[in-house]
Amino acid sequence: MKLKIAIQGIKGSNHHQVAREYFDDNVDLVECMSFDFLVDQLLQKTADMGVMAIENSIAGSIIPNYALVYHKDLHIIGEHYLNIHHHLMALKGQEIADIEEVRSHPMALLQCKEFFGDYPHIKMVEDVDTAETAKRIQEQQLRHIAAIAPEVAADLYDLNIVARDIQTIQNNATRFIIVKTKNKVLPKEEINKASVRFVTDHKRGSLAAVLNVMSDCNLNLTKIQSLPIIETPWKYAFFVDVTFDGYDCFDKAKSLLNIMSEDFKVLGEYKNARI
């Protein structure tokens, strides 16, 4: 049986591209127009795994997704990095001079804003999704309207790319995590990255002490993100990603951090995709 993979967005989106690269094309996609709906598909067992964007090299962390992983008790079983390429596409036979309006996800519009400085006649309109906008242009034969979307969307929806790589910053990458409701058990020798969450008290140096333990255990901290704990004003939880050469190092750190911090939880143990 094919795996059912939940993605945010529809076919032609960046999440679809990640699913293709991580799992290959031999999967059934479950299209979700929000991350909350994506998580619901996992919890209801209508999808086996999900692909979720977690941080972008320009825009930073996608904060709500950290909270979703923790509160919905999801497990991170893998990660994937995707270089983001924004292309301007429209119905075939049209050129950029024919475009009067461009529609896309607000983040895509923001990341391409400088390009449209040379085309003041083009109106920028926020829409729900990159690929969904491209699909609608084809289905409704919307002339003089363009979408900003990945190249795969132009292929799927038979659109003409009128301008390529229009993002302001060319080195634009997004990290995606692969999640499921049960942790995938990898051989310990294959695990070299982990995501954890913990809470520190208000004592001076509490966070520094935790970070020192990580360093002493030869863990390399690659990401730290703080989130307020809604039920306790002015108290914060920390989401941390670490890499390591040997699982024993992480195993030792887990034992110590479980004692030194509150609500310590391992969110996932997996392979480092940057190696």
PDB file of C-alpha atoms in Angstrom:
ATOM      1  CA  MET A   1       0.000   0.000   0.000  1.00  0.00           C
ATOM      2  CA  LYS A   2       1.134   3.525  -0.758  1.00  0.00           C
ATOM      3  CA  LEU A   3       1.936   5.810   2.136  1.00  0.00           C
ATOM      4  CA  LYS A   4      -0.524   8.655   2.656  1.00  0.00           C
ATOM      5  CA  ILE A   5       1.425  11.880   3.138  1.00  0.00           C
ATOM      6  CA  ALA A   6      -0.308  15.031   4.383  1.00  0.00           C
ATOM      7  CA  ILE A   7       1.034  18.293   2.969  1.00  0.00           C
ATOM      8  CA  GLN A   8       0.143  21.913   3.599  1.00  0.00           C
ATOM      9  CA  GLY A   9      -1.215  23.233   0.319  1.00  0.00           C
ATOM     10  CA  ILE A  10      -1.934  21.340  -2.871  1.00  0.00           C
ATOM     11  CA  LYS A  11      -0.003  19.622  -5.651  1.00  0.00           C
ATOM     12  CA  GLY A  12       2.547  22.061  -7.027  1.00  0.00           C
ATOM     13  CA  SER A  13       3.373  23.600  -3.639  1.00  0.00           C
ATOM     14  CA  ASN A  14       6.752  23.539  -1.935  1.00  0.00           C
ATOM     15  CA  HIS A  15       5.384  20.954   0.508  1.00  0.00           C
ATOM     16  CA  HIS A  16       4.520  18.761  -2.482  1.00  0.00           C
ATOM     17  CA  GLN A  17       8.073  19.180  -3.783  1.00  0.00           C
ATOM     18  CA  VAL A  18       9.479  18.065  -0.419  1.00  0.00           C
ATOM     19  CA  ALA A  19       7.188  15.028  -0.377  1.00  0.00           C
ATOM     20  CA  ARG A  20       8.438  14.079  -3.850  1.00  0.00           C
ATOM     21  CA  GLU A  21      12.086  14.445  -2.870  1.00  0.00           C
ATOM     22  CA  TYR A  22      11.816  12.772   0.537  1.00  0.00           C
ATOM     23  CA  PHE A  23       9.441   9.892  -0.279  1.00  0.00           C
ATOM     24  CA  ASP A  24       9.634   9.827  -4.117  1.00  0.00           C
ATOM     25  CA  ASP A  25       6.426   9.906  -6.174  1.00  0.00           C
ATOM     26  CA  ASN A  26       5.102   6.577  -4.926  1.00  0.00           C
ATOM     27  CA  VAL A  27       2.812   8.135  -2.303  1.00  0.00           C
ATOM     28  CA  ASP A  28      -0.765   9.363  -2.051  1.00  0.00           C
ATOM     29  CA  LEU A  29      -1.005  13.027  -1.108  1.00  0.00           C
ATOM     30  CA  VAL A  30      -3.495  14.368   1.407  1.00  0.00           C
ATOM     31  CA  GLU A  31      -3.871  18.062   0.564  1.00  0.00           C
ATOM     32  CA  CYS A  32      -4.462  20.360   3.553  1.00  0.00           C
ATOM     33  CA  MET A  33      -5.079  24.105   3.428  1.00  0.00           C
ATOM     34  CA  SER A  34      -3.780  24.649   6.974  1.00  0.00           C
ATOM     35  CA  PHE A  35      -1.276  23.067   9.344  1.00  0.00           C
ATOM     36  CA  ASP A  36      -4.039  22.476  11.892  1.00  0.00           C
ATOM     37  CA  PHE A  37      -5.978  20.444   9.326  1.00  0.00           C
ATOM     38  CA  LEU A  38      -2.774  18.566   8.447  1.00  0.00           C
ATOM     39  CA  VAL A  39      -2.305  17.543  12.073  1.00  0.00           C
ATOM     40  CA  ASP A  40      -5.954  16.482  12.257  1.00  0.00           C
ATOM     41  CA  GLN A  41      -5.356  14.058   9.362  1.00  0.00           C
ATOM     42  CA  LEU A  42      -2.511  12.454  11.313  1.00  0.00           C
ATOM     43  CA  LEU A  43      -4.534  12.181  14.500  1.00  0.00           C
ATOM     44  CA  GLN A  44      -7.531  10.751  12.622  1.00  0.00           C
ATOM     45  CA  LYS A  45      -5.208   8.285  10.847  1.00  0.00           C
ATOM     46  CA  THR A  46      -6.275   9.438   7.387  1.00  0.00           C
ATOM     47  CA  ALA A  47      -2.588  10.182   6.740  1.00  0.00           C
ATOM     48  CA  ASP A  48       0.477   8.191   7.771  1.00  0.00           C
ATOM     49  CA  MET A  49       2.943  11.063   7.925  1.00  0.00           C
ATOM     50  CA  GLY A  50       3.002  14.797   7.369  1.00  0.00           C
ATOM     51  CA  VAL A  51       5.349  17.371   5.876  1.00  0.00           C
ATOM     52  CA  MET A  52       5.530  20.662   7.810  1.00  0.00           C
ATOM     53  CA  ALA A  53       7.647  23.747   7.178  1.00  0.00           C
ATOM     54  CA  ILE A  54       9.348  24.749  10.433  1.00  0.00           C
ATOM     55  CA  GLU A  55      11.777  27.559   9.574  1.00  0.00           C
ATOM     56  CA  ASN A  56      12.929  29.724   6.686  1.00  0.00           C
ATOM     57  CA  SER A  57      16.393  31.197   6.225  1.00  0.00           C
ATOM     58  CA  ILE A  58      14.873  34.655   5.622  1.00  0.00           C
ATOM     59  CA  ALA A  59      11.599  34.774   7.548  1.00  0.00           C
ATOM     60  CA  GLY A  60      12.771  32.716  10.543  1.00  0.00           C
ATOM     61  CA  SER A  61      10.801  30.193  12.592  1.00  0.00           C
ATOM     62  CA  ILE A  62       7.195  29.242  11.939  1.00  0.00           C
ATOM     63  CA  ILE A  63       6.261  29.565  15.599  1.00  0.00           C
ATOM     64  CA  PRO A  64       2.783  27.952  15.583  1.00  0.00           C
ATOM     65  CA  ASN A  65       4.205  24.721  14.181  1.00  0.00           C
ATOM     66  CA  TYR A  66       6.508  24.270  17.172  1.00  0.00           C
ATOM     67  CA  ALA A  67       3.455  24.475  19.423  1.00  0.00           C
ATOM     68  CA  LEU A  68       1.521  22.035  17.211  1.00  0.00           C
ATOM     69  CA  VAL A  69       4.265  19.415  17.379  1.00  0.00           C
ATOM     70  CA  TYR A  70       4.418  19.630  21.164  1.00  0.00           C
ATOM     71  CA  HIS A  71       0.743  19.983  22.084  1.00  0.00           C
ATOM     72  CA  LYS A  72      -0.451  17.337  19.603  1.00  0.00           C
ATOM     73  CA  ASP A  73       2.271  14.916  20.729  1.00  0.00           C
ATOM     74  CA  LEU A  74       3.785  14.487  17.269  1.00  0.00           C
ATOM     75  CA  HIS A  75       7.170  12.896  16.636  1.00  0.00           C
ATOM     76  CA  ILE A  76       9.755  14.307  14.242  1.00  0.00           C
ATOM     77  CA  ILE A  77      11.157  11.366  12.301  1.00  0.00           C
ATOM     78  CA  GLY A  78      13.089  13.250   9.619  1.00  0.00           C
ATOM     79  CA  GLU A  79      13.903  16.603   8.044  1.00  0.00           C
ATOM     80  CA  HIS A  80      14.450  18.022   4.572  1.00  0.00           C
ATOM     81  CA  TYR A  81      15.900  21.289   3.301  1.00  0.00           C
ATOM     82  CA  LEU A  82      14.488  22.871   0.151  1.00  0.00           C
ATOM     83  CA  ASN A  83      15.933  25.801  -1.771  1.00  0.00           C
ATOM     84  CA  ILE A  84      12.996  28.087  -2.513  1.00  0.00           C
ATOM     85  CA  HIS A  85      12.563  29.368  -6.063  1.00  0.00           C
ATOM     86  CA  HIS A  86       9.733  31.783  -6.807  1.00  0.00           C
ATOM     87  CA  HIS A  87       8.583  31.981 -10.433  1.00  0.00           C
ATOM     88  CA  LEU A  88       6.002  34.294 -11.998  1.00  0.00           C
ATOM     89  CA  MET A  89       3.546  32.306 -14.121  1.00  0.00           C
ATOM     90  CA  ALA A  90       0.435  32.994 -16.180  1.00  0.00           C
ATOM     91  CA  LEU A  91      -1.694  31.495 -18.937  1.00  0.00           C
ATOM     92  CA  LYS A  92       0.252  30.517 -22.024  1.00  0.00           C
ATOM     93  CA  GLY A  93       0.582  33.223 -24.650  1.00  0.00           C
ATOM     94  CA  GLN A  94       0.997  35.978 -22.057  1.00  0.00           C
ATOM     95  CA  GLU A  95       4.148  37.901 -21.231  1.00  0.00           C
ATOM     96  CA  ILE A  96       4.980  40.056 -18.239  1.00  0.00           C
ATOM     97  CA  ALA A  97       3.758  43.160 -20.079  1.00  0.00           C
ATOM     98  CA  ASP A  98       0.271  41.592 -20.139  1.00  0.00           C
ATOM     99  CA  ILE A  99       0.114  41.084 -16.380  1.00  0.00           C
ATOM    100  CA  GLU A 100      -2.044  43.497 -14.366  1.00  0.00           C
ATOM    101  CA  GLU A 101      -2.283  41.594 -11.085  1.00  0.00           C
ATOM    102  CA  VAL A 102      -0.174  39.004  -9.250  1.00  0.00           C
ATOM    103  CA  ARG A 103      -1.605  36.756  -6.560  1.00  0.00           C
ATOM    104  CA  SER A 104       0.161  34.471  -4.119  1.00  0.00           C
ATOM    105  CA  HIS A 105       0.746  33.568  -0.496  1.00  0.00           C
ATOM    106  CA  PRO A 106       1.710  36.671   1.550  1.00  0.00           C
ATOM    107  CA  MET A 107       5.182  35.260   2.273  1.00  0.00           C
ATOM    108  CA  ALA A 108       5.879  34.711  -1.427  1.00  0.00           C
ATOM    109  CA  LEU A 109       4.747  38.253  -2.233  1.00  0.00           C
ATOM    110  CA  LEU A 110       6.969  39.643   0.508  1.00  0.00           C
ATOM    111  CA  GLN A 111      10.009  37.719  -0.672  1.00  0.00           C
ATOM    112  CA  CYS A 112       9.522  38.993  -4.260  1.00  0.00           C
ATOM    113  CA  LYS A 113       8.508  42.582  -3.479  1.00  0.00           C
ATOM    114  CA  GLU A 114      11.671  44.152  -4.878  1.00  0.00           C
ATOM    115  CA  PHE A 115      11.146  42.556  -8.300  1.00  0.00           C
ATOM    116  CA  PHE A 116       7.813  44.317  -8.740  1.00  0.00           C
ATOM    117  CA  GLY A 117       9.381  47.712  -8.090  1.00  0.00           C
ATOM    118  CA  ASP A 118      10.214  47.678 -11.806  1.00  0.00           C
ATOM    119  CA  TYR A 119       6.573  46.967 -12.675  1.00  0.00           C
ATOM    120  CA  PRO A 120       4.480  49.562 -10.811  1.00  0.00           C
ATOM    121  CA  HIS A 121       1.424  48.748 -12.957  1.00  0.00           C
ATOM    122  CA  ILE A 122       1.171  45.255 -11.432  1.00  0.00           C
ATOM    123  CA  LYS A 123      -1.098  45.036  -8.368  1.00  0.00           C
ATOM    124  CA  MET A 124      -0.021  42.597  -5.640  1.00  0.00           C
ATOM    125  CA  VAL A 125      -2.859  40.635  -4.004  1.00  0.00           C
ATOM    126  CA  GLU A 126      -2.523  38.223  -1.073  1.00  0.00           C
ATOM    127  CA  ASP A 127      -4.014  34.781  -1.620  1.00  0.00           C
ATOM    128  CA  VAL A 128      -4.297  31.538   0.333  1.00  0.00           C
ATOM    129  CA  ASP A 129      -1.550  29.502  -1.349  1.00  0.00           C
ATOM    130  CA  THR A 130       1.023  29.590  -4.140  1.00  0.00           C
ATOM    131  CA  ALA A 131       0.044  26.469  -6.083  1.00  0.00           C
ATOM    132  CA  GLU A 132      -3.690  26.860  -5.434  1.00  0.00           C
ATOM    133  CA  THR A 133      -3.539  30.288  -7.081  1.00  0.00           C
ATOM    134  CA  ALA A 134      -1.765  28.830 -10.108  1.00  0.00           C
ATOM    135  CA  LYS A 135      -4.382  26.068 -10.379  1.00  0.00           C
ATOM    136  CA  ARG A 136      -7.243  28.606 -10.227  1.00  0.00           C
ATOM    137  CA  ILE A 137      -5.716  30.715 -13.000  1.00  0.00           C
ATOM    138  CA  GLN A 138      -5.798  27.686 -15.304  1.00  0.00           C
ATOM    139  CA  GLU A 139      -9.216  26.412 -14.243  1.00  0.00           C
ATOM    140  CA  GLN A 140     -10.890  29.816 -14.593  1.00  0.00           C
ATOM    141  CA  GLN A 141      -8.730  30.953 -17.530  1.00  0.00           C
ATOM    142  CA  LEU A 142      -7.840  34.174 -15.711  1.00  0.00           C
ATOM    143  CA  ARG A 143      -6.067  36.431 -18.181  1.00  0.00           C
ATOM    144  CA  HIS A 144      -3.825  39.323 -17.091  1.00  0.00           C
ATOM    145  CA  ILE A 145      -3.371  37.616 -13.702  1.00  0.00           C
ATOM    146  CA  ALA A 146      -0.196  35.834 -12.629  1.00  0.00           C
ATOM    147  CA  ALA A 147       0.785  33.635  -9.703  1.00  0.00           C
ATOM    148  CA  ILE A 148       4.052  33.308  -7.808  1.00  0.00           C
ATOM    149  CA  ALA A 149       4.676  29.602  -7.337  1.00  0.00           C
ATOM    150  CA  PRO A 150       7.254  26.795  -7.676  1.00  0.00           C
ATOM    151  CA  GLU A 151       8.159  25.545 -11.160  1.00  0.00           C
ATOM    152  CA  VAL A 152       6.322  22.265 -10.540  1.00  0.00           C
ATOM    153  CA  ALA A 153       3.042  24.255 -10.384  1.00  0.00           C
ATOM    154  CA  ALA A 154       3.617  25.598 -13.900  1.00  0.00           C
ATOM    155  CA  ASP A 155       4.153  22.046 -15.149  1.00  0.00           C
ATOM    156  CA  LEU A 156       1.089  20.648 -13.385  1.00  0.00           C
ATOM    157  CA  TYR A 157      -1.288  23.458 -14.363  1.00  0.00           C
ATOM    158  CA  ASP A 158       0.111  24.145 -17.841  1.00  0.00           C
ATOM    159  CA  LEU A 159       1.151  27.746 -17.227  1.00  0.00           C
ATOM    160  CA  ASN A 160       3.861  29.845 -18.846  1.00  0.00           C
ATOM    161  CA  ILE A 161       6.711  31.061 -16.628  1.00  0.00           C
ATOM    162  CA  VAL A 162       7.112  34.721 -17.576  1.00  0.00           C
ATOM    163  CA  ALA A 163       9.911  35.432 -15.087  1.00  0.00           C
ATOM    164  CA  ARG A 164      12.157  33.021 -13.195  1.00  0.00           C
ATOM    165  CA  ASP A 165      13.719  33.264  -9.734  1.00  0.00           C
ATOM    166  CA  ILE A 166      12.170  36.592  -8.846  1.00  0.00           C
ATOM    167  CA  GLN A 167      12.888  36.283  -5.104  1.00  0.00           C
ATOM    168  CA  THR A 168      14.842  39.238  -3.708  1.00  0.00           C
ATOM    169  CA  ILE A 169      17.357  37.062  -1.872  1.00  0.00           C
ATOM    170  CA  GLN A 170      18.522  34.205  -4.048  1.00  0.00           C
ATOM    171  CA  ASN A 171      19.855  32.065  -1.181  1.00  0.00           C
ATOM    172  CA  ASN A 172      16.442  31.292   0.288  1.00  0.00           C
ATOM    173  CA  ALA A 173      15.891  27.912   1.928  1.00  0.00           C
ATOM    174  CA  THR A 174      13.220  26.344   4.122  1.00  0.00           C
ATOM    175  CA  ARG A 175      13.633  23.497   6.573  1.00  0.00           C
ATOM    176  CA  PHE A 176      10.772  20.998   6.660  1.00  0.00           C
ATOM    177  CA  ILE A 177      10.153  18.319   9.259  1.00  0.00           C
ATOM    178  CA  ILE A 178       8.555  14.934   8.669  1.00  0.00           C
ATOM    179  CA  VAL A 179       6.120  14.092  11.458  1.00  0.00           C
ATOM    180  CA  LYS A 180       3.936  11.196  12.565  1.00  0.00           C
ATOM    181  CA  THR A 181       2.038  10.170  15.672  1.00  0.00           C
ATOM    182  CA  LYS A 182       4.453   7.380  16.587  1.00  0.00           C
ATOM    183  CA  ASN A 183       8.191   7.681  16.599  1.00  0.00           C
ATOM    184  CA  LYS A 184      10.096   5.833  13.928  1.00  0.00           C
ATOM    185  CA  VAL A 185      12.722   3.645  15.580  1.00  0.00           C
ATOM    186  CA  LEU A 186      16.057   4.052  13.826  1.00  0.00           C
ATOM    187  CA  PRO A 187      19.186   2.138  14.759  1.00  0.00           C
ATOM    188  CA  LYS A 188      21.062   4.286  17.243  1.00  0.00           C
ATOM    189  CA  GLU A 189      24.111   4.387  14.995  1.00  0.00           C
ATOM    190  CA  GLU A 190      22.019   6.182  12.330  1.00  0.00           C
ATOM    191  CA  ILE A 191      20.672   8.873  14.668  1.00  0.00           C
ATOM    192  CA  ASN A 192      22.770  12.048  14.773  1.00  0.00           C
ATOM    193  CA  LYS A 193      20.221  14.814  15.362  1.00  0.00           C
ATOM    194  CA  ALA A 194      17.434  15.413  17.865  1.00  0.00           C
ATOM    195  CA  SER A 195      14.793  17.972  18.763  1.00  0.00           C
ATOM    196  CA  VAL A 196      13.917  18.526  22.420  1.00  0.00           C
ATOM    197  CA  ARG A 197      11.718  20.823  24.492  1.00  0.00           C
ATOM    198  CA  PHE A 198      12.213  21.905  28.098  1.00  0.00           C
ATOM    199  CA  VAL A 199      11.348  24.634  30.584  1.00  0.00           C
ATOM    200  CA  THR A 200      13.787  26.389  32.923  1.00  0.00           C
ATOM    201  CA  ASP A 201      12.989  28.153  36.163  1.00  0.00           C
ATOM    202  CA  HIS A 202      13.571  31.839  36.876  1.00  0.00           C
ATOM    203  CA  LYS A 203      16.872  31.353  38.672  1.00  0.00           C
ATOM    204  CA  ARG A 204      19.788  33.291  37.240  1.00  0.00           C
ATOM    205  CA  GLY A 205      21.877  31.177  34.897  1.00  0.00           C
ATOM    206  CA  SER A 206      19.349  28.337  34.560  1.00  0.00           C
ATOM    207  CA  LEU A 207      19.381  28.348  30.762  1.00  0.00           C
ATOM    208  CA  ALA A 208      23.157  28.791  30.669  1.00  0.00           C
ATOM    209  CA  ALA A 209      23.554  25.724  32.901  1.00  0.00           C
ATOM    210  CA  VAL A 210      21.439  23.633  30.532  1.00  0.00           C
ATOM    211  CA  LEU A 211      23.416  24.826  27.515  1.00  0.00           C
ATOM    212  CA  ASN A 212      26.672  24.047  29.326  1.00  0.00           C
ATOM    213  CA  VAL A 213      25.502  20.476  29.889  1.00  0.00           C
ATOM    214  CA  MET A 214      24.829  20.133  26.172  1.00  0.00           C
ATOM    215  CA  SER A 215      28.296  21.426  25.400  1.00  0.00           C
ATOM    216  CA  ASP A 216      29.921  19.128  27.981  1.00  0.00           C
ATOM    217  CA  CYS A 217      28.125  16.172  26.366  1.00  0.00           C
ATOM    218  CA  ASN A 218      29.521  17.164  22.951  1.00  0.00           C
ATOM    219  CA  LEU A 219      26.191  18.233  21.519  1.00  0.00           C
ATOM    220  CA  ASN A 220      26.191  20.944  18.866  1.00  0.00           C
ATOM    221  CA  LEU A 221      23.240  23.306  19.267  1.00  0.00           C
ATOM    222  CA  THR A 222      21.920  24.201  15.809  1.00  0.00           C
ATOM    223  CA  LYS A 223      18.655  25.912  16.772  1.00  0.00           C
ATOM    224  CA  ILE A 224      17.030  27.402  19.865  1.00  0.00           C
ATOM    225  CA  GLN A 225      13.545  28.866  19.887  1.00  0.00           C
ATOM    226  CA  SER A 226      11.662  30.178  22.913  1.00  0.00           C
ATOM    227  CA  LEU A 227       7.872  30.174  23.231  1.00  0.00           C
ATOM    228  CA  PRO A 228       5.824  31.679  26.051  1.00  0.00           C
ATOM    229  CA  ILE A 229       3.862  29.264  28.202  1.00  0.00           C
ATOM    230  CA  ILE A 230       0.347  30.681  27.905  1.00  0.00           C
ATOM    231  CA  GLU A 231      -0.840  29.335  31.263  1.00  0.00           C
ATOM    232  CA  THR A 232       2.127  30.860  33.136  1.00  0.00           C
ATOM    233  CA  PRO A 233       2.876  34.500  32.217  1.00  0.00           C
ATOM    234  CA  TRP A 234       6.581  35.359  31.770  1.00  0.00           C
ATOM    235  CA  LYS A 235       7.648  31.735  31.730  1.00  0.00           C
ATOM    236  CA  TYR A 236       9.113  30.228  28.573  1.00  0.00           C
ATOM    237  CA  ALA A 237       9.649  26.843  26.982  1.00  0.00           C
ATOM    238  CA  PHE A 238      12.710  26.269  24.818  1.00  0.00           C
ATOM    239  CA  PHE A 239      12.738  24.188  21.657  1.00  0.00           C
ATOM    240  CA  VAL A 240      16.246  23.089  20.784  1.00  0.00           C
ATOM    241  CA  ASP A 241      17.814  21.133  17.924  1.00  0.00           C
ATOM    242  CA  VAL A 242      21.147  19.423  18.536  1.00  0.00           C
ATOM    243  CA  THR A 243      23.508  17.308  16.451  1.00  0.00           C
ATOM    244  CA  PHE A 244      26.037  14.799  17.738  1.00  0.00           C
ATOM    245  CA  ASP A 245      28.585  12.285  16.503  1.00  0.00           C
ATOM    246  CA  GLY A 246      27.519   9.424  18.742  1.00  0.00           C
ATOM    247  CA  TYR A 247      24.150   8.544  20.266  1.00  0.00           C
ATOM    248  CA  ASP A 248      25.809   7.919  23.637  1.00  0.00           C
ATOM    249  CA  CYS A 249      26.487  11.658  23.893  1.00  0.00           C
ATOM    250  CA  PHE A 250      22.817  12.454  23.455  1.00  0.00           C
ATOM    251  CA  ASP A 251      21.765   9.651  25.767  1.00  0.00           C
ATOM    252  CA  LYS A 252      23.922  11.100  28.545  1.00  0.00           C
ATOM    253  CA  ALA A 253      22.579  14.606  27.937  1.00  0.00           C
ATOM    254  CA  LYS A 254      18.978  13.359  28.107  1.00  0.00           C
ATOM    255  CA  SER A 255      19.531  11.908  31.573  1.00  0.00           C
ATOM    256  CA  LEU A 256      21.027  15.158  32.870  1.00  0.00           C
ATOM    257  CA  LEU A 257      18.519  17.506  31.212  1.00  0.00           C
ATOM    258  CA  ASN A 258      15.620  15.485  32.556  1.00  0.00           C
ATOM    259  CA  ILE A 259      16.882  16.313  36.039  1.00  0.00           C
ATOM    260  CA  MET A 260      17.972  19.914  35.443  1.00  0.00           C
ATOM    261  CA  SER A 261      14.921  21.206  33.560  1.00  0.00           C
ATOM    262  CA  GLU A 262      11.145  20.995  33.797  1.00  0.00           C
ATOM    263  CA  ASP A 263       8.889  19.134  31.359  1.00  0.00           C
ATOM    264  CA  PHE A 264      11.822  17.802  29.358  1.00  0.00           C
ATOM    265  CA  LYS A 265      10.608  16.001  26.242  1.00  0.00           C
ATOM    266  CA  VAL A 266      12.295  14.513  23.200  1.00  0.00           C
ATOM    267  CA  LEU A 267      10.309  15.600  20.137  1.00  0.00           C
ATOM    268  CA  GLY A 268      12.273  13.487  17.706  1.00  0.00           C
ATOM    269  CA  GLU A 269      15.477  11.584  16.983  1.00  0.00           C
ATOM    270  CA  TYR A 270      16.479  11.378  13.325  1.00  0.00           C
ATOM    271  CA  LYS A 271      19.158  11.851  10.670  1.00  0.00           C
ATOM    272  CA  ASN A 272      20.781  15.221  10.087  1.00  0.00           C
ATOM    273  CA  ALA A 273      19.813  16.224   6.545  1.00  0.00           C
ATOM    274  CA  ARG A 274      22.669  18.741   6.248  1.00  0.00           C
ATOM    275  CA  ILE A 275      25.374  16.057   6.160  1.00  0.00           C
TER     276      ILE A 275
END
